[in-house]
Backbone as XML, in Angstrom:
<?xml version="1.0"?>
<chain id="A" units="angstrom">
  <residue number="1" name="MET">
    <atom name="N" x="52.774" y="-26.986" z="20.513"/>
    <atom name="CA" x="51.935" y="-26.733" z="19.342"/>
    <atom name="C" x="52.542" y="-27.459" z="18.146"/>
  </residue>
  <residue number="2" name="SER">
    <atom name="N" x="51.710" y="-28.142" z="17.378"/>
    <atom name="CA" x="52.206" y="-28.903" z="16.232"/>
    <atom name="C" x="52.516" y="-27.982" z="15.057"/>
  </residue>
  <residue number="3" name="ASP">
    <atom name="N" x="53.274" y="-28.503" z="14.087"/>
    <atom name="CA" x="53.580" y="-27.737" z="12.884"/>
    <atom name="C" x="52.313" y="-27.382" z="12.127"/>
  </residue>
  <residue number="4" name="VAL">
    <atom name="N" x="51.327" y="-28.305" z="12.138"/>
    <atom name="CA" x="50.066" y="-28.048" z="11.440"/>
    <atom name="C" x="49.364" y="-26.853" z="12.060"/>
  </residue>
  <residue number="5" name="ALA">
    <atom name="N" x="49.362" y="-26.792" z="13.362"/>
    <atom name="CA" x="48.695" y="-25.677" z="14.034"/>
    <atom name="C" x="49.385" y="-24.357" z="13.719"/>
  </residue>
  <residue number="6" name="LYS">
    <atom name="N" x="50.695" y="-24.404" z="13.459"/>
    <atom name="CA" x="51.455" y="-23.189" z="13.161"/>
    <atom name="C" x="51.339" y="-22.773" z="11.695"/>
  </residue>
  <residue number="7" name="THR">
    <atom name="N" x="50.926" y="-23.687" z="10.827"/>
    <atom name="CA" x="50.863" y="-23.408" z="9.402"/>
    <atom name="C" x="49.701" y="-22.462" z="9.100"/>
  </residue>
  <residue number="8" name="VAL">
    <atom name="N" x="50.004" y="-21.397" z="8.382"/>
    <atom name="CA" x="48.970" y="-20.450" z="7.976"/>
    <atom name="C" x="48.367" y="-20.964" z="6.680"/>
  </residue>
  <residue number="9" name="THR">
    <atom name="N" x="47.057" y="-21.129" z="6.669"/>
    <atom name="CA" x="46.387" y="-21.597" z="5.467"/>
    <atom name="C" x="45.704" y="-20.425" z="4.769"/>
  </residue>
  <residue number="10" name="ASP">
    <atom name="N" x="45.550" y="-20.554" z="3.459"/>
    <atom name="CA" x="44.926" y="-19.500" z="2.666"/>
    <atom name="C" x="43.425" y="-19.723" z="2.521"/>
  </residue>
  <residue number="11" name="ALA">
    <atom name="N" x="42.999" y="-20.971" z="2.675"/>
    <atom name="CA" x="41.572" y="-21.298" z="2.564"/>
    <atom name="C" x="41.311" y="-22.586" z="3.323"/>
  </residue>
  <residue number="12" name="GLU">
    <atom name="N" x="40.042" y="-22.800" z="3.650"/>
    <atom name="CA" x="39.663" y="-23.984" z="4.404"/>
    <atom name="C" x="38.357" y="-24.542" z="3.863"/>
  </residue>
  <residue number="13" name="LEU">
    <atom name="N" x="38.297" y="-25.863" z="3.772"/>
    <atom name="CA" x="37.070" y="-26.554" z="3.354"/>
    <atom name="C" x="36.698" y="-27.570" z="4.420"/>
  </residue>
  <residue number="14" name="ASP">
    <atom name="N" x="35.476" y="-27.517" z="4.897"/>
    <atom name="CA" x="34.984" y="-28.526" z="5.836"/>
    <atom name="C" x="34.107" y="-29.482" z="5.045"/>
  </residue>
  <residue number="15" name="LEU">
    <atom name="N" x="34.653" y="-30.648" z="4.741"/>
    <atom name="CA" x="33.941" y="-31.632" z="3.928"/>
    <atom name="C" x="33.521" y="-32.843" z="4.753"/>
  </residue>
  <residue number="16" name="ARG">
    <atom name="N" x="33.412" y="-32.658" z="6.052"/>
    <atom name="CA" x="32.936" y="-33.744" z="6.896"/>
    <atom name="C" x="31.482" y="-34.031" z="6.530"/>
  </residue>
  <residue number="17" name="GLY">
    <atom name="N" x="31.169" y="-35.302" z="6.357"/>
    <atom name="CA" x="29.825" y="-35.693" z="5.983"/>
    <atom name="C" x="29.586" y="-35.710" z="4.487"/>
  </residue>
  <residue number="18" name="VAL">
    <atom name="N" x="30.564" y="-35.263" z="3.702"/>
    <atom name="CA" x="30.448" y="-35.258" z="2.242"/>
    <atom name="C" x="30.997" y="-36.588" z="1.722"/>
  </residue>
  <residue number="19" name="VAL">
    <atom name="N" x="30.230" y="-37.248" z="0.858"/>
    <atom name="CA" x="30.632" y="-38.570" z="0.368"/>
    <atom name="C" x="31.517" y="-38.472" z="-0.874"/>
  </residue>
  <residue number="20" name="CYS">
    <atom name="N" x="32.284" y="-39.540" z="-1.104"/>
    <atom name="CA" x="33.095" y="-39.648" z="-2.318"/>
    <atom name="C" x="32.160" y="-39.820" z="-3.511"/>
  </residue>
  <residue number="21" name="PRO">
    <atom name="N" x="32.444" y="-39.246" z="-4.652"/>
    <atom name="CA" x="33.647" y="-38.478" z="-4.983"/>
    <atom name="C" x="33.465" y="-36.974" z="-4.790"/>
  </residue>
  <residue number="22" name="TYR">
    <atom name="N" x="32.354" y="-36.558" z="-4.190"/>
    <atom name="CA" x="32.063" y="-35.123" z="-4.078"/>
    <atom name="C" x="33.094" y="-34.376" z="-3.245"/>
  </residue>
  <residue number="23" name="ASN">
    <atom name="N" x="33.662" y="-35.034" z="-2.216"/>
    <atom name="CA" x="34.667" y="-34.329" z="-1.408"/>
    <atom name="C" x="35.912" y="-34.027" z="-2.242"/>
  </residue>
  <residue number="24" name="TYR">
    <atom name="N" x="36.296" y="-34.940" z="-3.114"/>
    <atom name="CA" x="37.436" y="-34.667" z="-4.002"/>
    <atom name="C" x="37.087" y="-33.590" z="-5.025"/>
  </residue>
  <residue number="25" name="VAL">
    <atom name="N" x="35.901" y="-33.672" z="-5.608"/>
    <atom name="CA" x="35.468" y="-32.682" z="-6.609"/>
    <atom name="C" x="35.469" y="-31.288" z="-5.995"/>
  </residue>
  <residue number="26" name="LYS">
    <atom name="N" x="34.945" y="-31.155" z="-4.790"/>
    <atom name="CA" x="34.913" y="-29.843" z="-4.119"/>
    <atom name="C" x="36.327" y="-29.347" z="-3.818"/>
  </residue>
  <residue number="27" name="THR">
    <atom name="N" x="37.207" y="-30.265" z="-3.436"/>
    <atom name="CA" x="38.608" y="-29.903" z="-3.174"/>
    <atom name="C" x="39.272" y="-29.423" z="-4.455"/>
  </residue>
  <residue number="28" name="LYS">
    <atom name="N" x="39.075" y="-30.167" z="-5.529"/>
    <atom name="CA" x="39.671" y="-29.812" z="-6.823"/>
    <atom name="C" x="39.175" y="-28.439" z="-7.304"/>
  </residue>
  <residue number="29" name="LEU">
    <atom name="N" x="37.873" y="-28.196" z="-7.192"/>
    <atom name="CA" x="37.305" y="-26.910" z="-7.612"/>
    <atom name="C" x="37.866" y="-25.759" z="-6.783"/>
  </residue>
  <residue number="30" name="LYS">
    <atom name="N" x="38.033" y="-25.966" z="-5.487"/>
    <atom name="CA" x="38.589" y="-24.920" z="-4.624"/>
    <atom name="C" x="40.035" y="-24.636" z="-5.001"/>
  </residue>
  <residue number="31" name="LEU">
    <atom name="N" x="40.825" y="-25.689" z="-5.239"/>
    <atom name="CA" x="42.227" y="-25.494" z="-5.631"/>
    <atom name="C" x="42.334" y="-24.709" z="-6.936"/>
  </residue>
  <residue number="32" name="GLU">
    <atom name="N" x="41.391" y="-24.899" z="-7.851"/>
    <atom name="CA" x="41.418" y="-24.181" z="-9.126"/>
    <atom name="C" x="41.259" y="-22.672" z="-8.941"/>
  </residue>
  <residue number="33" name="THR">
    <atom name="N" x="40.639" y="-22.250" z="-7.840"/>
    <atom name="CA" x="40.436" y="-20.818" z="-7.594"/>
    <atom name="C" x="41.597" y="-20.181" z="-6.849"/>
  </residue>
  <residue number="34" name="MET">
    <atom name="N" x="42.545" y="-21.010" z="-6.413"/>
    <atom name="CA" x="43.650" y="-20.520" z="-5.590"/>
    <atom name="C" x="44.900" y="-20.257" z="-6.422"/>
  </residue>
  <residue number="35" name="ALA">
    <atom name="N" x="45.770" y="-19.412" z="-5.880"/>
    <atom name="CA" x="47.035" y="-19.094" z="-6.547"/>
    <atom name="C" x="48.061" y="-20.188" z="-6.270"/>
  </residue>
  <residue number="36" name="VAL">
    <atom name="N" x="49.021" y="-20.311" z="-7.173"/>
    <atom name="CA" x="50.111" y="-21.278" z="-7.024"/>
    <atom name="C" x="50.803" y="-21.050" z="-5.682"/>
  </residue>
  <residue number="37" name="GLY">
    <atom name="N" x="51.045" y="-22.153" z="-4.966"/>
    <atom name="CA" x="51.758" y="-22.079" z="-3.697"/>
    <atom name="C" x="50.879" y="-21.853" z="-2.483"/>
  </residue>
  <residue number="38" name="GLN">
    <atom name="N" x="49.618" y="-21.478" z="-2.702"/>
    <atom name="CA" x="48.729" y="-21.269" z="-1.561"/>
    <atom name="C" x="48.405" y="-22.612" z="-0.907"/>
  </residue>
  <residue number="39" name="ILE">
    <atom name="N" x="47.989" y="-22.546" z="0.355"/>
    <atom name="CA" x="47.725" y="-23.756" z="1.136"/>
    <atom name="C" x="46.244" y="-23.845" z="1.481"/>
  </residue>
  <residue number="40" name="LEU">
    <atom name="N" x="45.681" y="-25.008" z="1.187"/>
    <atom name="CA" x="44.281" y="-25.298" z="1.470"/>
    <atom name="C" x="44.212" y="-26.325" z="2.590"/>
  </residue>
  <residue number="41" name="SER">
    <atom name="N" x="43.401" y="-26.038" z="3.597"/>
    <atom name="CA" x="43.142" y="-26.980" z="4.674"/>
    <atom name="C" x="41.795" y="-27.643" z="4.392"/>
  </residue>
  <residue number="42" name="VAL">
    <atom name="N" x="41.782" y="-28.967" z="4.355"/>
    <atom name="CA" x="40.560" y="-29.712" z="4.075"/>
    <atom name="C" x="40.283" y="-30.657" z="5.236"/>
  </residue>
  <residue number="43" name="MET">
    <atom name="N" x="39.061" y="-30.626" z="5.734"/>
    <atom name="CA" x="38.646" y="-31.554" z="6.785"/>
    <atom name="C" x="37.769" y="-32.627" z="6.156"/>
  </residue>
  <residue number="44" name="VAL">
    <atom name="N" x="38.167" y="-33.883" z="6.333"/>
    <atom name="CA" x="37.422" y="-35.008" z="5.763"/>
    <atom name="C" x="37.237" y="-36.096" z="6.816"/>
  </residue>
  <residue number="45" name="ASP">
    <atom name="N" x="36.277" y="-36.971" z="6.539"/>
    <atom name="CA" x="35.988" y="-38.086" z="7.434"/>
    <atom name="C" x="36.984" y="-39.219" z="7.238"/>
  </residue>
  <residue number="46" name="ASP">
    <atom name="N" x="36.983" y="-40.136" z="8.194"/>
    <atom name="CA" x="37.776" y="-41.359" z="8.102"/>
    <atom name="C" x="37.187" y="-42.245" z="7.006"/>
  </residue>
  <residue number="47" name="GLY">
    <atom name="N" x="37.930" y="-43.250" z="6.592"/>
    <atom name="CA" x="37.437" y="-44.175" z="5.580"/>
    <atom name="C" x="37.801" y="-43.727" z="4.180"/>
  </residue>
  <residue number="48" name="GLU">
    <atom name="N" x="36.854" y="-43.858" z="3.256"/>
    <atom name="CA" x="37.104" y="-43.497" z="1.856"/>
    <atom name="C" x="37.627" y="-42.075" z="1.678"/>
  </residue>
  <residue number="49" name="PRO">
    <atom name="N" x="37.028" y="-41.068" z="2.342"/>
    <atom name="CA" x="37.508" y="-39.698" z="2.123"/>
    <atom name="C" x="38.998" y="-39.509" z="2.414"/>
  </residue>
  <residue number="50" name="ILE">
    <atom name="N" x="39.487" y="-40.011" z="3.544"/>
    <atom name="CA" x="40.898" y="-39.782" z="3.872"/>
    <atom name="C" x="41.804" y="-40.658" z="3.009"/>
  </residue>
  <residue number="51" name="ARG">
    <atom name="N" x="41.299" y="-41.737" z="2.477"/>
    <atom name="CA" x="42.104" y="-42.556" z="1.555"/>
    <atom name="C" x="42.134" y="-41.921" z="0.159"/>
  </residue>
  <residue number="52" name="ASN">
    <atom name="N" x="41.000" y="-41.430" z="-0.306"/>
    <atom name="CA" x="40.876" y="-40.998" z="-1.700"/>
    <atom name="C" x="41.273" y="-39.555" z="-1.970"/>
  </residue>
  <residue number="53" name="VAL">
    <atom name="N" x="40.900" y="-38.626" z="-1.100"/>
    <atom name="CA" x="41.172" y="-37.204" z="-1.375"/>
    <atom name="C" x="42.675" y="-36.929" z="-1.473"/>
  </residue>
  <residue number="54" name="PRO">
    <atom name="N" x="43.495" y="-37.306" z="-0.478"/>
    <atom name="CA" x="44.931" y="-37.031" z="-0.607"/>
    <atom name="C" x="45.557" y="-37.716" z="-1.827"/>
  </residue>
  <residue number="55" name="ARG">
    <atom name="N" x="45.166" y="-38.950" z="-2.093"/>
    <atom name="CA" x="45.725" y="-39.679" z="-3.245"/>
    <atom name="C" x="45.377" y="-38.969" z="-4.552"/>
  </residue>
  <residue number="56" name="SER">
    <atom name="N" x="44.109" y="-38.590" z="-4.715"/>
    <atom name="CA" x="43.669" y="-37.939" z="-5.955"/>
    <atom name="C" x="44.317" y="-36.576" z="-6.134"/>
  </residue>
  <residue number="57" name="VAL">
    <atom name="N" x="44.436" y="-35.820" z="-5.055"/>
    <atom name="CA" x="45.062" y="-34.496" z="-5.109"/>
    <atom name="C" x="46.538" y="-34.629" z="-5.487"/>
  </residue>
  <residue number="58" name="SER">
    <atom name="N" x="47.214" y="-35.632" z="-4.923"/>
    <atom name="CA" x="48.622" y="-35.881" z="-5.257"/>
    <atom name="C" x="48.770" y="-36.263" z="-6.725"/>
  </residue>
  <residue number="59" name="GLU">
    <atom name="N" x="47.847" y="-37.086" z="-7.220"/>
    <atom name="CA" x="47.883" y="-37.483" z="-8.628"/>
    <atom name="C" x="47.698" y="-36.277" z="-9.545"/>
  </residue>
  <residue number="60" name="ASP">
    <atom name="N" x="46.997" y="-35.246" z="-9.054"/>
    <atom name="CA" x="46.823" y="-34.007" z="-9.823"/>
    <atom name="C" x="48.075" y="-33.127" z="-9.778"/>
  </residue>
  <residue number="61" name="GLY">
    <atom name="N" x="49.068" y="-33.519" z="-8.964"/>
    <atom name="CA" x="50.325" y="-32.782" z="-8.911"/>
    <atom name="C" x="50.470" y="-31.837" z="-7.734"/>
  </residue>
  <residue number="62" name="HIS">
    <atom name="N" x="49.462" y="-31.760" z="-6.880"/>
    <atom name="CA" x="49.550" y="-30.896" z="-5.695"/>
    <atom name="C" x="50.348" y="-31.619" z="-4.610"/>
  </residue>
  <residue number="63" name="THR">
    <atom name="N" x="50.804" y="-30.871" z="-3.619"/>
    <atom name="CA" x="51.615" y="-31.435" z="-2.547"/>
    <atom name="C" x="50.805" y="-31.562" z="-1.264"/>
  </residue>
  <residue number="64" name="ILE">
    <atom name="N" x="50.818" y="-32.760" z="-0.692"/>
    <atom name="CA" x="50.201" y="-32.965" z="0.621"/>
    <atom name="C" x="51.267" y="-32.601" z="1.651"/>
  </residue>
  <residue number="65" name="LEU">
    <atom name="N" x="51.048" y="-31.509" z="2.357"/>
    <atom name="CA" x="52.022" y="-31.059" z="3.346"/>
    <atom name="C" x="51.896" y="-31.842" z="4.643"/>
  </residue>
  <residue number="66" name="LYS">
    <atom name="N" x="50.666" y="-32.197" z="4.993"/>
    <atom name="CA" x="50.437" y="-32.857" z="6.284"/>
    <atom name="C" x="49.052" y="-33.474" z="6.302"/>
  </residue>
  <residue number="67" name="GLN">
    <atom name="N" x="48.940" y="-34.628" z="6.946"/>
    <atom name="CA" x="47.660" y="-35.249" z="7.257"/>
    <atom name="C" x="47.667" y="-35.456" z="8.754"/>
  </residue>
  <residue number="68" name="GLU">
    <atom name="N" x="46.612" y="-34.997" z="9.413"/>
    <atom name="CA" x="46.587" y="-35.112" z="10.865"/>
    <atom name="C" x="45.229" y="-35.599" z="11.324"/>
  </residue>
  <residue number="69" name="LYS">
    <atom name="N" x="45.238" y="-36.605" z="12.188"/>
    <atom name="CA" x="44.003" y="-37.116" z="12.774"/>
    <atom name="C" x="43.563" y="-36.159" z="13.867"/>
  </residue>
  <residue number="70" name="MET">
    <atom name="N" x="42.350" y="-35.668" z="13.761"/>
    <atom name="CA" x="41.798" y="-34.791" z="14.779"/>
    <atom name="C" x="40.875" y="-35.648" z="15.658"/>
  </residue>
  <residue number="71" name="ASP">
    <atom name="N" x="39.896" y="-35.049" z="16.329"/>
    <atom name="CA" x="39.009" y="-35.821" z="17.204"/>
    <atom name="C" x="38.247" y="-36.906" z="16.438"/>
  </residue>
  <residue number="72" name="HIS">
    <atom name="N" x="37.428" y="-36.488" z="15.488"/>
    <atom name="CA" x="36.581" y="-37.438" z="14.760"/>
    <atom name="C" x="36.706" y="-37.270" z="13.245"/>
  </residue>
  <residue number="73" name="TYR">
    <atom name="N" x="37.804" y="-36.698" z="12.806"/>
    <atom name="CA" x="38.017" y="-36.449" z="11.374"/>
    <atom name="C" x="39.500" y="-36.263" z="11.112"/>
  </residue>
  <residue number="74" name="PHE">
    <atom name="N" x="39.848" y="-36.031" z="9.863"/>
    <atom name="CA" x="41.229" y="-35.764" z="9.474"/>
    <atom name="C" x="41.335" y="-34.372" z="8.886"/>
  </residue>
  <residue number="75" name="ARG">
    <atom name="N" x="42.484" y="-33.744" z="9.086"/>
    <atom name="CA" x="42.796" y="-32.451" z="8.473"/>
    <atom name="C" x="43.953" y="-32.678" z="7.527"/>
  </residue>
  <residue number="76" name="VAL">
    <atom name="N" x="43.770" y="-32.235" z="6.284"/>
    <atom name="CA" x="44.798" y="-32.408" z="5.257"/>
    <atom name="C" x="45.209" y="-31.019" z="4.764"/>
  </residue>
  <residue number="77" name="LEU">
    <atom name="N" x="46.502" y="-30.763" z="4.758"/>
    <atom name="CA" x="47.026" y="-29.492" z="4.237"/>
    <atom name="C" x="47.598" y="-29.750" z="2.849"/>
  </residue>
  <residue number="78" name="ILE">
    <atom name="N" x="47.082" y="-29.013" z="1.870"/>
    <atom name="CA" x="47.449" y="-29.208" z="0.471"/>
    <atom name="C" x="48.035" y="-27.907" z="-0.062"/>
  </residue>
  <residue number="79" name="GLN">
    <atom name="N" x="49.204" y="-27.996" z="-0.694"/>
    <atom name="CA" x="49.785" y="-26.823" z="-1.345"/>
    <atom name="C" x="49.539" y="-26.940" z="-2.838"/>
  </residue>
  <residue number="80" name="LYS">
    <atom name="N" x="48.960" y="-25.861" z="-3.412"/>
    <atom name="CA" x="48.649" y="-25.869" z="-4.837"/>
    <atom name="C" x="49.927" y="-25.954" z="-5.667"/>
  </residue>
  <residue number="81" name="LYS">
    <atom name="N" x="49.847" y="-26.779" z="-6.697"/>
    <atom name="CA" x="51.016" y="-27.033" z="-7.553"/>
    <atom name="C" x="51.424" y="-25.793" z="-8.336"/>
  </residue>
  <residue number="82" name="ASN">
    <atom name="N" x="52.685" y="-25.822" z="-8.761"/>
    <atom name="CA" x="53.238" y="-24.741" z="-9.599"/>
    <atom name="C" x="52.731" y="-24.866" z="-11.023"/>
  </residue>
</chain>
C-alpha cells in the first residue's frame, strides 16, 4: 500500500472534467473552508489541470504532499498552510 493510500484526508474534490481555471478556483475555495493543517485530496485530469493546480496552490503557500498518477487522472494531496 502506498503512502498516499495510507494518508487520511479531511476532504476530497473530484475535479475531473473541470477546465482551467475553474479547477484551481474550486480548490482554492475549498481550502478556504478548511482548518490549518488539514489535508485536501483533489482529483484532476492530465494536461493543464495537473500542471496548473499544484503550481497555483503552492504559490498560495499550501504544501503539496503528494502527486500520484491514477488510472486516467491524477490525485494531489494538499495540506492547508499555517
